[in-house]
Amino acid sequence: MNELVQKRSLPENFPKKLILDSTVIIQILAKDWFLTDDCVVIVPANIKEELKSFESNLVLTLLESKKNIIFLMPSSFSLSNAVNLAKQAGEYERLSSYDLNVIALAIENPEFTIISDDNAIQNLCNIFNIRVLSSFFKITKRKKYYWKCTVCGAKFSKKLDCCADCGSPLKRYFRKV
């Protein structure tokens, strides 16, 4: 896989351009429509950190043998942008480093579409107009997060360590938009 990680030039003559989240890798045996030769697929190179089951590692072995699957890591600049977007959306705590790499790769490659069943990824993409499709589980409404003090009830649009008014712990809530 190392030679694939080094390959930064992406083919341009494919009608489908996809970035895969690990939720889709895990489900690939049931739904292999993107393994056709008319698409190019980017998978973050740190995928092995995310996949734990024997079956999903078998799928990864299959993907490594395909010529239209490219394993990449995003630039530190794009990764920093992805982290900032996740924090703005209130999704940062729910995203793994792999998930953040998926978002960062989409920032670097806006002509690609993320395929993910992860609610946090879908929500973040919907908020910031990053192209995303679901494989099986599509969120129906975007979530807007806020934090509320457990003591005085003050509300905050960004996560804080504690309430700015009284210093008590905050709890995260959301409303559907």
JSON list of C-alpha atoms in Angstrom, two decimals:
[
{"chain": "A", "resi": 1, "resn": "MET", "atom": "CA", "xyz": [0.00, 0.00, 0.00]},
{"chain": "A", "resi": 2, "resn": "ASN", "atom": "CA", "xyz": [2.97, 2.38, 0.45]},
{"chain": "A", "resi": 3, "resn": "GLU", "atom": "CA", "xyz": [3.35, 2.98, -3.29]},
{"chain": "A", "resi": 4, "resn": "LEU", "atom": "CA", "xyz": [-0.34, 3.90, -3.44]},
{"chain": "A", "resi": 5, "resn": "VAL", "atom": "CA", "xyz": [0.01, 6.42, -0.61]},
{"chain": "A", "resi": 6, "resn": "GLN", "atom": "CA", "xyz": [2.80, 8.17, -2.52]},
{"chain": "A", "resi": 7, "resn": "LYS", "atom": "CA", "xyz": [0.71, 8.50, -5.70]},
{"chain": "A", "resi": 8, "resn": "ARG", "atom": "CA", "xyz": [-0.78, 12.02, -5.58]},
{"chain": "A", "resi": 9, "resn": "SER", "atom": "CA", "xyz": [-1.95, 12.42, -9.19]},
{"chain": "A", "resi": 10, "resn": "LEU", "atom": "CA", "xyz": [-5.58, 11.48, -9.58]},
{"chain": "A", "resi": 11, "resn": "PRO", "atom": "CA", "xyz": [-7.05, 10.13, -12.81]},
{"chain": "A", "resi": 12, "resn": "GLU", "atom": "CA", "xyz": [-9.44, 12.57, -14.44]},
{"chain": "A", "resi": 13, "resn": "ASN", "atom": "CA", "xyz": [-11.30, 10.39, -16.95]},
{"chain": "A", "resi": 14, "resn": "PHE", "atom": "CA", "xyz": [-13.64, 8.65, -14.54]},
{"chain": "A", "resi": 15, "resn": "PRO", "atom": "CA", "xyz": [-17.33, 9.61, -14.41]},
{"chain": "A", "resi": 16, "resn": "LYS", "atom": "CA", "xyz": [-17.62, 8.63, -10.72]},
{"chain": "A", "resi": 17, "resn": "LYS", "atom": "CA", "xyz": [-15.19, 10.06, -8.16]},
{"chain": "A", "resi": 18, "resn": "LEU", "atom": "CA", "xyz": [-15.72, 8.84, -4.60]},
{"chain": "A", "resi": 19, "resn": "ILE", "atom": "CA", "xyz": [-14.12, 9.05, -1.16]},
{"chain": "A", "resi": 20, "resn": "LEU", "atom": "CA", "xyz": [-15.03, 6.18, 1.16]},
{"chain": "A", "resi": 21, "resn": "ASP", "atom": "CA", "xyz": [-15.73, 6.30, 4.86]},
{"chain": "A", "resi": 22, "resn": "SER", "atom": "CA", "xyz": [-15.02, 3.18, 6.90]},
{"chain": "A", "resi": 23, "resn": "THR", "atom": "CA", "xyz": [-18.75, 2.51, 7.36]},
{"chain": "A", "resi": 24, "resn": "VAL", "atom": "CA", "xyz": [-18.95, 1.83, 3.64]},
{"chain": "A", "resi": 25, "resn": "ILE", "atom": "CA", "xyz": [-15.79, -0.33, 3.64]},
{"chain": "A", "resi": 26, "resn": "ILE", "atom": "CA", "xyz": [-17.37, -2.50, 6.32]},
{"chain": "A", "resi": 27, "resn": "GLN", "atom": "CA", "xyz": [-20.53, -2.90, 4.22]},
{"chain": "A", "resi": 28, "resn": "ILE", "atom": "CA", "xyz": [-18.79, -3.38, 0.86]},
{"chain": "A", "resi": 29, "resn": "LEU", "atom": "CA", "xyz": [-19.48, -7.12, 0.69]},
{"chain": "A", "resi": 30, "resn": "ALA", "atom": "CA", "xyz": [-23.20, -6.39, 0.63]},
{"chain": "A", "resi": 31, "resn": "LYS", "atom": "CA", "xyz": [-23.00, -3.52, -1.83]},
{"chain": "A", "resi": 32, "resn": "ASP", "atom": "CA", "xyz": [-20.12, -3.45, -4.31]},
{"chain": "A", "resi": 33, "resn": "TRP", "atom": "CA", "xyz": [-21.48, -0.97, -6.89]},
{"chain": "A", "resi": 34, "resn": "PHE", "atom": "CA", "xyz": [-18.48, 1.37, -6.65]},
{"chain": "A", "resi": 35, "resn": "LEU", "atom": "CA", "xyz": [-15.97, -1.34, -7.48]},
{"chain": "A", "resi": 36, "resn": "THR", "atom": "CA", "xyz": [-16.78, -0.98, -11.16]},
{"chain": "A", "resi": 37, "resn": "ASP", "atom": "CA", "xyz": [-14.13, 0.24, -13.56]},
{"chain": "A", "resi": 38, "resn": "ASP", "atom": "CA", "xyz": [-15.95, 3.50, -14.33]},
{"chain": "A", "resi": 39, "resn": "CYS", "atom": "CA", "xyz": [-15.01, 5.14, -11.02]},
{"chain": "A", "resi": 40, "resn": "VAL", "atom": "CA", "xyz": [-11.96, 6.16, -9.08]},
{"chain": "A", "resi": 41, "resn": "VAL", "atom": "CA", "xyz": [-12.09, 5.82, -5.30]},
{"chain": "A", "resi": 42, "resn": "ILE", "atom": "CA", "xyz": [-9.98, 7.55, -2.66]},
{"chain": "A", "resi": 43, "resn": "VAL", "atom": "CA", "xyz": [-9.56, 5.85, 0.69]},
{"chain": "A", "resi": 44, "resn": "PRO", "atom": "CA", "xyz": [-7.63, 7.55, 3.51]},
{"chain": "A", "resi": 45, "resn": "ALA", "atom": "CA", "xyz": [-4.38, 5.65, 3.98]},
{"chain": "A", "resi": 46, "resn": "ASN", "atom": "CA", "xyz": [-4.93, 5.31, 7.75]},
{"chain": "A", "resi": 47, "resn": "ILE", "atom": "CA", "xyz": [-7.88, 2.96, 7.12]},
{"chain": "A", "resi": 48, "resn": "LYS", "atom": "CA", "xyz": [-6.35, 0.09, 9.12]},
{"chain": "A", "resi": 49, "resn": "GLU", "atom": "CA", "xyz": [-6.67, 2.16, 12.31]},
{"chain": "A", "resi": 50, "resn": "GLU", "atom": "CA", "xyz": [-10.44, 2.22, 11.79]},
{"chain": "A", "resi": 51, "resn": "LEU", "atom": "CA", "xyz": [-11.12, -1.35, 10.67]},
{"chain": "A", "resi": 52, "resn": "LYS", "atom": "CA", "xyz": [-11.14, -3.93, 13.43]},
{"chain": "A", "resi": 53, "resn": "SER", "atom": "CA", "xyz": [-13.00, -6.98, 12.13]},
{"chain": "A", "resi": 54, "resn": "PHE", "atom": "CA", "xyz": [-11.55, -9.85, 10.13]},
{"chain": "A", "resi": 55, "resn": "GLU", "atom": "CA", "xyz": [-14.20, -9.34, 7.43]},
{"chain": "A", "resi": 56, "resn": "SER", "atom": "CA", "xyz": [-13.46, -5.65, 6.93]},
{"chain": "A", "resi": 57, "resn": "ASN", "atom": "CA", "xyz": [-9.75, -6.39, 6.66]},
{"chain": "A", "resi": 58, "resn": "LEU", "atom": "CA", "xyz": [-10.58, -8.91, 3.92]},
{"chain": "A", "resi": 59, "resn": "VAL", "atom": "CA", "xyz": [-12.44, -6.14, 2.10]},
{"chain": "A", "resi": 60, "resn": "LEU", "atom": "CA", "xyz": [-9.40, -3.89, 2.52]},
{"chain": "A", "resi": 61, "resn": "THR", "atom": "CA", "xyz": [-7.21, -6.57, 0.92]},
{"chain": "A", "resi": 62, "resn": "LEU", "atom": "CA", "xyz": [-9.65, -6.68, -1.99]},
{"chain": "A", "resi": 63, "resn": "LEU", "atom": "CA", "xyz": [-9.52, -2.88, -2.32]},
{"chain": "A", "resi": 64, "resn": "GLU", "atom": "CA", "xyz": [-5.72, -2.82, -2.28]},
{"chain": "A", "resi": 65, "resn": "SER", "atom": "CA", "xyz": [-5.71, -5.07, -5.35]},
{"chain": "A", "resi": 66, "resn": "LYS", "atom": "CA", "xyz": [-7.95, -2.74, -7.41]},
{"chain": "A", "resi": 67, "resn": "LYS", "atom": "CA", "xyz": [-6.22, -0.27, -9.73]},
{"chain": "A", "resi": 68, "resn": "ASN", "atom": "CA", "xyz": [-8.92, 2.40, -9.39]},
{"chain": "A", "resi": 69, "resn": "ILE", "atom": "CA", "xyz": [-8.59, 2.59, -5.58]},
{"chain": "A", "resi": 70, "resn": "ILE", "atom": "CA", "xyz": [-6.08, 5.19, -4.38]},
{"chain": "A", "resi": 71, "resn": "PHE", "atom": "CA", "xyz": [-4.90, 5.36, -0.76]},
{"chain": "A", "resi": 72, "resn": "LEU", "atom": "CA", "xyz": [-4.00, 8.94, 0.21]},
{"chain": "A", "resi": 73, "resn": "MET", "atom": "CA", "xyz": [-3.42, 11.12, 3.22]},
{"chain": "A", "resi": 74, "resn": "PRO", "atom": "CA", "xyz": [-4.61, 14.72, 3.12]},
{"chain": "A", "resi": 75, "resn": "SER", "atom": "CA", "xyz": [-2.28, 17.66, 3.55]},
{"chain": "A", "resi": 76, "resn": "SER", "atom": "CA", "xyz": [-1.91, 19.09, 7.04]},
{"chain": "A", "resi": 77, "resn": "PHE", "atom": "CA", "xyz": [-3.58, 22.28, 5.78]},
{"chain": "A", "resi": 78, "resn": "SER", "atom": "CA", "xyz": [-6.71, 20.41, 4.64]},
{"chain": "A", "resi": 79, "resn": "LEU", "atom": "CA", "xyz": [-6.74, 18.37, 7.83]},
{"chain": "A", "resi": 80, "resn": "SER", "atom": "CA", "xyz": [-6.60, 21.58, 9.88]},
{"chain": "A", "resi": 81, "resn": "ASN", "atom": "CA", "xyz": [-9.52, 22.95, 7.84]},
{"chain": "A", "resi": 82, "resn": "ALA", "atom": "CA", "xyz": [-11.50, 19.75, 8.46]},
{"chain": "A", "resi": 83, "resn": "VAL", "atom": "CA", "xyz": [-10.87, 20.00, 12.21]},
{"chain": "A", "resi": 84, "resn": "ASN", "atom": "CA", "xyz": [-12.02, 23.63, 12.21]},
{"chain": "A", "resi": 85, "resn": "LEU", "atom": "CA", "xyz": [-15.20, 22.78, 10.28]},
{"chain": "A", "resi": 86, "resn": "ALA", "atom": "CA", "xyz": [-15.93, 19.89, 12.65]},
{"chain": "A", "resi": 87, "resn": "LYS", "atom": "CA", "xyz": [-15.53, 22.15, 15.67]},
{"chain": "A", "resi": 88, "resn": "GLN", "atom": "CA", "xyz": [-17.78, 24.82, 14.13]},
{"chain": "A", "resi": 89, "resn": "ALA", "atom": "CA", "xyz": [-20.47, 22.23, 13.43]},
{"chain": "A", "resi": 90, "resn": "GLY", "atom": "CA", "xyz": [-20.23, 20.70, 16.91]},
{"chain": "A", "resi": 91, "resn": "GLU", "atom": "CA", "xyz": [-19.22, 17.31, 15.49]},
{"chain": "A", "resi": 92, "resn": "TYR", "atom": "CA", "xyz": [-15.54, 17.23, 16.44]},
{"chain": "A", "resi": 93, "resn": "GLU", "atom": "CA", "xyz": [-15.92, 14.91, 19.46]},
{"chain": "A", "resi": 94, "resn": "ARG", "atom": "CA", "xyz": [-17.88, 12.40, 17.37]},
{"chain": "A", "resi": 95, "resn": "LEU", "atom": "CA", "xyz": [-15.31, 12.12, 14.55]},
{"chain": "A", "resi": 96, "resn": "SER", "atom": "CA", "xyz": [-12.30, 9.81, 14.52]},
{"chain": "A", "resi": 97, "resn": "SER", "atom": "CA", "xyz": [-8.98, 10.78, 12.94]},
{"chain": "A", "resi": 98, "resn": "TYR", "atom": "CA", "xyz": [-10.01, 8.63, 9.98]},
{"chain": "A", "resi": 99, "resn": "ASP", "atom": "CA", "xyz": [-13.30, 10.56, 9.63]},
{"chain": "A", "resi": 100, "resn": "LEU", "atom": "CA", "xyz": [-11.40, 13.85, 9.69]},
{"chain": "A", "resi": 101, "resn": "ASN", "atom": "CA", "xyz": [-9.12, 12.55, 6.93]},
{"chain": "A", "resi": 102, "resn": "VAL", "atom": "CA", "xyz": [-12.22, 11.71, 4.85]},
{"chain": "A", "resi": 103, "resn": "ILE", "atom": "CA", "xyz": [-13.44, 15.30, 5.22]},
{"chain": "A", "resi": 104, "resn": "ALA", "atom": "CA", "xyz": [-9.96, 16.72, 4.51]},
{"chain": "A", "resi": 105, "resn": "LEU", "atom": "CA", "xyz": [-9.65, 14.66, 1.32]},
{"chain": "A", "resi": 106, "resn": "ALA", "atom": "CA", "xyz": [-13.02, 15.98, 0.19]},
{"chain": "A", "resi": 107, "resn": "ILE", "atom": "CA", "xyz": [-11.81, 19.54, 0.81]},
{"chain": "A", "resi": 108, "resn": "GLU", "atom": "CA", "xyz": [-8.74, 18.83, -1.34]},
{"chain": "A", "resi": 109, "resn": "ASN", "atom": "CA", "xyz": [-10.78, 17.07, -4.04]},
{"chain": "A", "resi": 110, "resn": "PRO", "atom": "CA", "xyz": [-14.12, 18.90, -4.32]},
{"chain": "A", "resi": 111, "resn": "GLU", "atom": "CA", "xyz": [-15.06, 16.99, -7.49]},
{"chain": "A", "resi": 112, "resn": "PHE", "atom": "CA", "xyz": [-15.26, 13.81, -5.38]},
{"chain": "A", "resi": 113, "resn": "THR", "atom": "CA", "xyz": [-18.29, 12.67, -3.39]},
{"chain": "A", "resi": 114, "resn": "ILE", "atom": "CA", "xyz": [-17.98, 11.16, 0.09]},
{"chain": "A", "resi": 115, "resn": "ILE", "atom": "CA", "xyz": [-19.87, 7.91, 0.62]},
{"chain": "A", "resi": 116, "resn": "SER", "atom": "CA", "xyz": [-20.68, 7.54, 4.31]},
{"chain": "A", "resi": 117, "resn": "ASP", "atom": "CA", "xyz": [-23.35, 6.25, 6.65]},
{"chain": "A", "resi": 118, "resn": "ASP", "atom": "CA", "xyz": [-21.81, 8.11, 9.59]},
{"chain": "A", "resi": 119, "resn": "ASN", "atom": "CA", "xyz": [-24.29, 10.66, 10.96]},
{"chain": "A", "resi": 120, "resn": "ALA", "atom": "CA", "xyz": [-21.58, 13.10, 12.04]},
{"chain": "A", "resi": 121, "resn": "ILE", "atom": "CA", "xyz": [-19.88, 13.04, 8.63]},
{"chain": "A", "resi": 122, "resn": "GLN", "atom": "CA", "xyz": [-23.19, 13.47, 6.80]},
{"chain": "A", "resi": 123, "resn": "ASN", "atom": "CA", "xyz": [-24.22, 16.33, 9.08]},
{"chain": "A", "resi": 124, "resn": "LEU", "atom": "CA", "xyz": [-20.88, 18.12, 8.67]},
{"chain": "A", "resi": 125, "resn": "CYS", "atom": "CA", "xyz": [-21.02, 17.71, 4.89]},
{"chain": "A", "resi": 126, "resn": "ASN", "atom": "CA", "xyz": [-24.58, 19.03, 4.74]},
{"chain": "A", "resi": 127, "resn": "ILE", "atom": "CA", "xyz": [-23.68, 22.10, 6.80]},
{"chain": "A", "resi": 128, "resn": "PHE", "atom": "CA", "xyz": [-20.64, 23.00, 4.67]},
{"chain": "A", "resi": 129, "resn": "ASN", "atom": "CA", "xyz": [-21.94, 21.87, 1.25]},
{"chain": "A", "resi": 130, "resn": "ILE", "atom": "CA", "xyz": [-19.49, 19.00, 0.81]},
{"chain": "A", "resi": 131, "resn": "ARG", "atom": "CA", "xyz": [-20.89, 16.37, -1.54]},
{"chain": "A", "resi": 132, "resn": "VAL", "atom": "CA", "xyz": [-21.99, 13.30, 0.38]},
{"chain": "A", "resi": 133, "resn": "LEU", "atom": "CA", "xyz": [-24.13, 10.23, -0.32]},
{"chain": "A", "resi": 134, "resn": "SER", "atom": "CA", "xyz": [-25.14, 7.46, 2.01]},
{"chain": "A", "resi": 135, "resn": "SER", "atom": "CA", "xyz": [-24.79, 3.78, 1.35]},
{"chain": "A", "resi": 136, "resn": "PHE", "atom": "CA", "xyz": [-27.63, 2.56, 3.57]},
{"chain": "A", "resi": 137, "resn": "PHE", "atom": "CA", "xyz": [-28.44, 5.15, 6.28]},
{"chain": "A", "resi": 138, "resn": "LYS", "atom": "CA", "xyz": [-29.12, 8.72, 5.18]},
{"chain": "A", "resi": 139, "resn": "ILE", "atom": "CA", "xyz": [-29.78, 11.43, 7.73]},
{"chain": "A", "resi": 140, "resn": "THR", "atom": "CA", "xyz": [-33.03, 13.21, 7.02]},
{"chain": "A", "resi": 141, "resn": "LYS", "atom": "CA", "xyz": [-32.46, 16.48, 8.85]},
{"chain": "A", "resi": 142, "resn": "ARG", "atom": "CA", "xyz": [-29.35, 18.49, 9.57]},
{"chain": "A", "resi": 143, "resn": "LYS", "atom": "CA", "xyz": [-28.52, 18.92, 13.26]},
{"chain": "A", "resi": 144, "resn": "LYS", "atom": "CA", "xyz": [-27.47, 22.23, 14.78]},
{"chain": "A", "resi": 145, "resn": "TYR", "atom": "CA", "xyz": [-25.69, 21.72, 18.09]},
{"chain": "A", "resi": 146, "resn": "TYR", "atom": "CA", "xyz": [-25.64, 23.93, 21.16]},
{"chain": "A", "resi": 147, "resn": "TRP", "atom": "CA", "xyz": [-24.40, 23.49, 24.70]},
{"chain": "A", "resi": 148, "resn": "LYS", "atom": "CA", "xyz": [-26.46, 24.26, 27.78]},
{"chain": "A", "resi": 149, "resn": "CYS", "atom": "CA", "xyz": [-25.28, 24.77, 31.33]},
{"chain": "A", "resi": 150, "resn": "THR", "atom": "CA", "xyz": [-26.51, 22.03, 33.64]},
{"chain": "A", "resi": 151, "resn": "VAL", "atom": "CA", "xyz": [-26.99, 24.56, 36.48]},
{"chain": "A", "resi": 152, "resn": "CYS", "atom": "CA", "xyz": [-27.91, 28.05, 35.25]},
{"chain": "A", "resi": 153, "resn": "GLY", "atom": "CA", "xyz": [-29.31, 27.03, 31.84]},
{"chain": "A", "resi": 154, "resn": "ALA", "atom": "CA", "xyz": [-27.12, 29.42, 29.79]},
{"chain": "A", "resi": 155, "resn": "LYS", "atom": "CA", "xyz": [-26.83, 28.34, 26.13]},
{"chain": "A", "resi": 156, "resn": "PHE", "atom": "CA", "xyz": [-23.69, 28.46, 23.99]},
{"chain": "A", "resi": 157, "resn": "SER", "atom": "CA", "xyz": [-23.23, 27.90, 20.27]},
{"chain": "A", "resi": 158, "resn": "LYS", "atom": "CA", "xyz": [-19.68, 26.57, 20.74]},
{"chain": "A", "resi": 159, "resn": "LYS", "atom": "CA", "xyz": [-18.32, 23.91, 23.07]},
{"chain": "A", "resi": 160, "resn": "LEU", "atom": "CA", "xyz": [-16.65, 25.34, 26.14]},
{"chain": "A", "resi": 161, "resn": "ASP", "atom": "CA", "xyz": [-14.88, 23.56, 28.98]},
{"chain": "A", "resi": 162, "resn": "CYS", "atom": "CA", "xyz": [-17.44, 24.94, 31.42]},
{"chain": "A", "resi": 163, "resn": "CYS", "atom": "CA", "xyz": [-20.20, 27.55, 31.64]},
{"chain": "A", "resi": 164, "resn": "ALA", "atom": "CA", "xyz": [-18.85, 31.06, 31.04]},
{"chain": "A", "resi": 165, "resn": "ASP", "atom": "CA", "xyz": [-21.46, 32.42, 33.48]},
{"chain": "A", "resi": 166, "resn": "CYS", "atom": "CA", "xyz": [-21.23, 30.09, 36.48]},
{"chain": "A", "resi": 167, "resn": "GLY", "atom": "CA", "xyz": [-18.44, 27.59, 35.75]},
{"chain": "A", "resi": 168, "resn": "SER", "atom": "CA", "xyz": [-20.68, 24.50, 35.81]},
{"chain": "A", "resi": 169, "resn": "PRO", "atom": "CA", "xyz": [-20.49, 21.63, 33.30]},
{"chain": "A", "resi": 170, "resn": "LEU", "atom": "CA", "xyz": [-22.21, 21.91, 29.92]},
{"chain": "A", "resi": 171, "resn": "LYS", "atom": "CA", "xyz": [-24.31, 19.31, 28.13]},
{"chain": "A", "resi": 172, "resn": "ARG", "atom": "CA", "xyz": [-24.62, 19.08, 24.34]},
{"chain": "A", "resi": 173, "resn": "TYR", "atom": "CA", "xyz": [-28.07, 19.29, 22.72]},
{"chain": "A", "resi": 174, "resn": "PHE", "atom": "CA", "xyz": [-29.23, 19.65, 19.14]},
{"chain": "A", "resi": 175, "resn": "ARG", "atom": "CA", "xyz": [-32.16, 20.88, 17.18]},
{"chain": "A", "resi": 176, "resn": "LYS", "atom": "CA", "xyz": [-33.05, 19.67, 13.70]},
{"chain": "A", "resi": 177, "resn": "VAL", "atom": "CA", "xyz": [-32.72, 22.28, 10.98]}
]
